[in-house]
Amino acid sequence: MVPASYRGKLPQGGKCVAITFDDAFISVAANALPELTRHSFHSTIFVPVGWIGQTPAWAMTGDDAAHGEVVNSKLTDRVMSFEQLKALPASLVSLGSHSLSHSSIIELDTEQARAEIEDSRQQLAQLSGREIVEFSFPYGEHDQSAVAMCGAAGYNFAYSIAPQEIDTTTSDLLRGRTKVDPSDGPLEFFLKFSGAYQWTSYTAPWTKALRSLFGKQAPRIRHLAEAAFQGRRSAHPDHG
């Protein structure tokens, strides 16, 4: 187990993993951190600074958040408060920025994107008294310009959600991550841990484009399907 910001040669003899949490939800502090602390496992929590202490209004998404597939449009969990964030042990929990508003960086204009990246770092550093050197892109969405903004803002690392095995000996700013869920079974977790999901990072742009294309056609397709169904019912009135 190593911090997400680890840089240098890894110990020999096995795989190393890093644990990160986006959104800084209270449920993480209540459920995950006590268990991680019991095993002295380090983790990094990325904070949406503009939502501290609040129940956020952004949409939760499906397994690949970069595709924007909404599965829960109403959140019930809250982001940790100032006091809860300050109480996290610095030796086991690092804090990083998850922007101000949790908006997709690539959907903002240049000045808005820069404010989300720079201002969130400054505010979180002032709040926590810590140096903030890591940034996690909301929904994992980024482009080269956004990554460059992170470097200019003083971050040492920026994180996507593309499954990737990290070479910790390089000076790369952008690092990928593999999402794991409580619902993952032992086999799926083992495959993710072993790097078997890395191929999905190559197919993600195509999948996103196809979903976007068919998403735009969805209302028309639904309308045609409903019309066809109603026509079938009219033709066969005895079929209830």
XYZ file of C-alpha atoms in Angstrom, residues 7-174:
168
model
C 6.899 8.821 -6.754
C 9.987 6.640 -7.046
C 10.804 2.945 -7.255
C 8.243 0.628 -5.705
C 9.165 -2.176 -3.314
C 9.910 -5.480 -4.997
C 8.005 -8.704 -4.478
C 4.393 -7.819 -5.234
C 1.879 -5.299 -6.459
C 1.359 -1.955 -4.749
C -1.971 -0.157 -4.688
C -3.163 3.300 -3.666
C -6.622 4.123 -2.309
C -8.510 7.285 -3.276
C -12.027 8.571 -2.642
C -13.753 11.250 -4.680
C -16.383 13.602 -3.172
C -15.346 13.429 0.529
C -18.674 11.967 1.583
C -19.446 11.471 5.271
C -20.099 7.788 4.536
C -16.400 7.404 3.695
C -15.411 8.802 7.085
C -17.988 6.650 8.835
C -17.452 3.346 7.061
C -14.156 3.197 5.167
C -11.677 5.238 7.190
C -12.022 3.329 10.498
C -11.199 0.080 8.714
C -8.317 1.631 6.781
C -6.958 3.183 9.965
C -7.120 -0.183 11.730
C -4.774 -1.579 9.070
C -2.683 1.616 8.796
C -3.651 1.971 5.118
C -3.132 5.381 3.575
C -5.842 7.027 1.456
C -6.418 10.261 -0.437
C -9.760 12.082 -0.297
C -10.668 14.556 -3.018
C -12.877 17.378 -1.759
C -15.437 19.340 -3.826
C -14.606 22.516 -1.949
C -17.760 24.470 -2.787
C -19.961 21.711 -1.314
C -18.238 21.247 2.054
C -20.811 20.372 4.730
C -23.652 20.184 2.207
C -25.720 17.597 0.373
C -24.555 18.101 -3.214
C -26.830 18.596 -6.209
C -24.703 16.997 -8.911
C -25.825 13.753 -10.566
C -24.230 10.452 -9.673
C -23.265 8.400 -12.689
C -22.790 4.837 -13.819
C -19.700 2.656 -13.780
C -17.906 4.913 -16.241
C -18.595 8.411 -14.954
C -16.926 10.007 -17.949
C -19.829 8.782 -20.029
C -22.306 10.774 -17.968
C -24.816 7.962 -17.571
C -27.030 9.154 -14.719
C -28.140 6.416 -12.347
C -29.063 8.511 -9.322
C -30.107 12.080 -9.881
C -30.614 12.805 -6.160
C -27.860 12.358 -3.593
C -28.583 11.786 0.071
C -24.997 11.634 1.387
C -23.303 14.837 2.539
C -19.822 16.157 1.973
C -17.766 16.284 5.168
C -17.789 19.492 7.159
C -14.795 21.763 7.823
C -14.423 20.189 11.255
C -14.550 16.640 9.939
C -11.950 17.359 7.273
C -9.628 19.034 9.782
C -9.948 16.045 12.115
C -8.667 13.542 9.539
C -5.207 12.232 10.518
C -2.635 13.733 8.150
C -0.373 10.703 8.545
C -2.992 8.388 7.001
C -5.251 10.675 4.943
C -4.137 13.120 2.266
C -6.495 15.776 0.941
C -6.789 16.793 -2.683
C -9.074 19.086 -4.625
C -12.097 17.853 -6.569
C -12.796 21.375 -7.932
C -15.197 23.929 -6.452
C -18.551 22.985 -7.945
C -17.974 19.426 -9.238
C -18.669 20.608 -12.783
C -17.088 18.868 -15.763
C -13.948 20.901 -16.413
C -14.083 20.413 -20.179
C -17.592 21.881 -20.361
C -16.475 25.189 -18.819
C -14.831 28.115 -20.550
C -11.148 28.739 -19.897
C -11.575 31.231 -17.056
C -14.190 29.128 -15.282
C -12.034 26.015 -15.580
C -9.001 27.866 -14.243
C -11.016 29.142 -11.267
C -12.295 25.645 -10.471
C -8.750 24.307 -10.490
C -6.809 27.161 -8.884
C -9.308 28.578 -6.390
C -10.260 25.176 -5.026
C -6.604 24.464 -4.246
C -6.118 27.781 -2.463
C -9.321 27.498 -0.435
C -8.697 23.900 0.599
C -5.121 24.707 1.616
C -6.332 27.639 3.721
C -9.060 25.548 5.313
C -6.948 22.505 6.109
C -3.573 24.060 6.767
C -2.086 21.492 4.414
C -0.288 21.777 1.103
C -2.695 20.618 -1.615
C -0.808 18.991 -4.494
C -3.400 16.616 -6.006
C -6.460 17.257 -8.168
C -9.164 14.824 -9.267
C -11.205 15.708 -12.355
C -14.972 15.578 -11.719
C -16.468 12.701 -13.729
C -12.890 12.016 -14.840
C -13.343 14.422 -17.748
C -10.252 16.306 -18.876
C -8.243 17.386 -21.886
C -4.652 18.487 -22.387
C -5.520 22.077 -21.556
C -7.071 21.083 -18.231
C -4.055 18.979 -17.304
C -1.771 21.909 -18.155
C -3.869 24.184 -15.932
C -3.340 21.772 -13.042
C 0.401 21.963 -13.523
C 0.323 25.748 -13.698
C -1.805 25.892 -10.535
C 0.856 24.033 -8.549
C -0.513 20.500 -8.461
C 1.951 17.633 -8.660
C -0.672 15.141 -9.799
C -4.028 15.152 -11.577
C -6.253 12.071 -11.660
C -8.630 10.692 -14.250
C -10.813 7.593 -13.945
C -9.163 5.703 -16.807
C -7.891 2.316 -15.556
C -4.122 2.482 -15.687
C -1.097 0.845 -14.115
C 1.061 3.707 -12.896
C 4.777 4.023 -13.540
C 5.818 5.802 -10.350
C 9.317 6.503 -11.644
C 8.142 9.064 -14.224
C 7.325 12.740 -13.721
C 3.910 12.426 -15.413
C 1.297 14.782 -14.012
C -1.751 12.765 -15.098
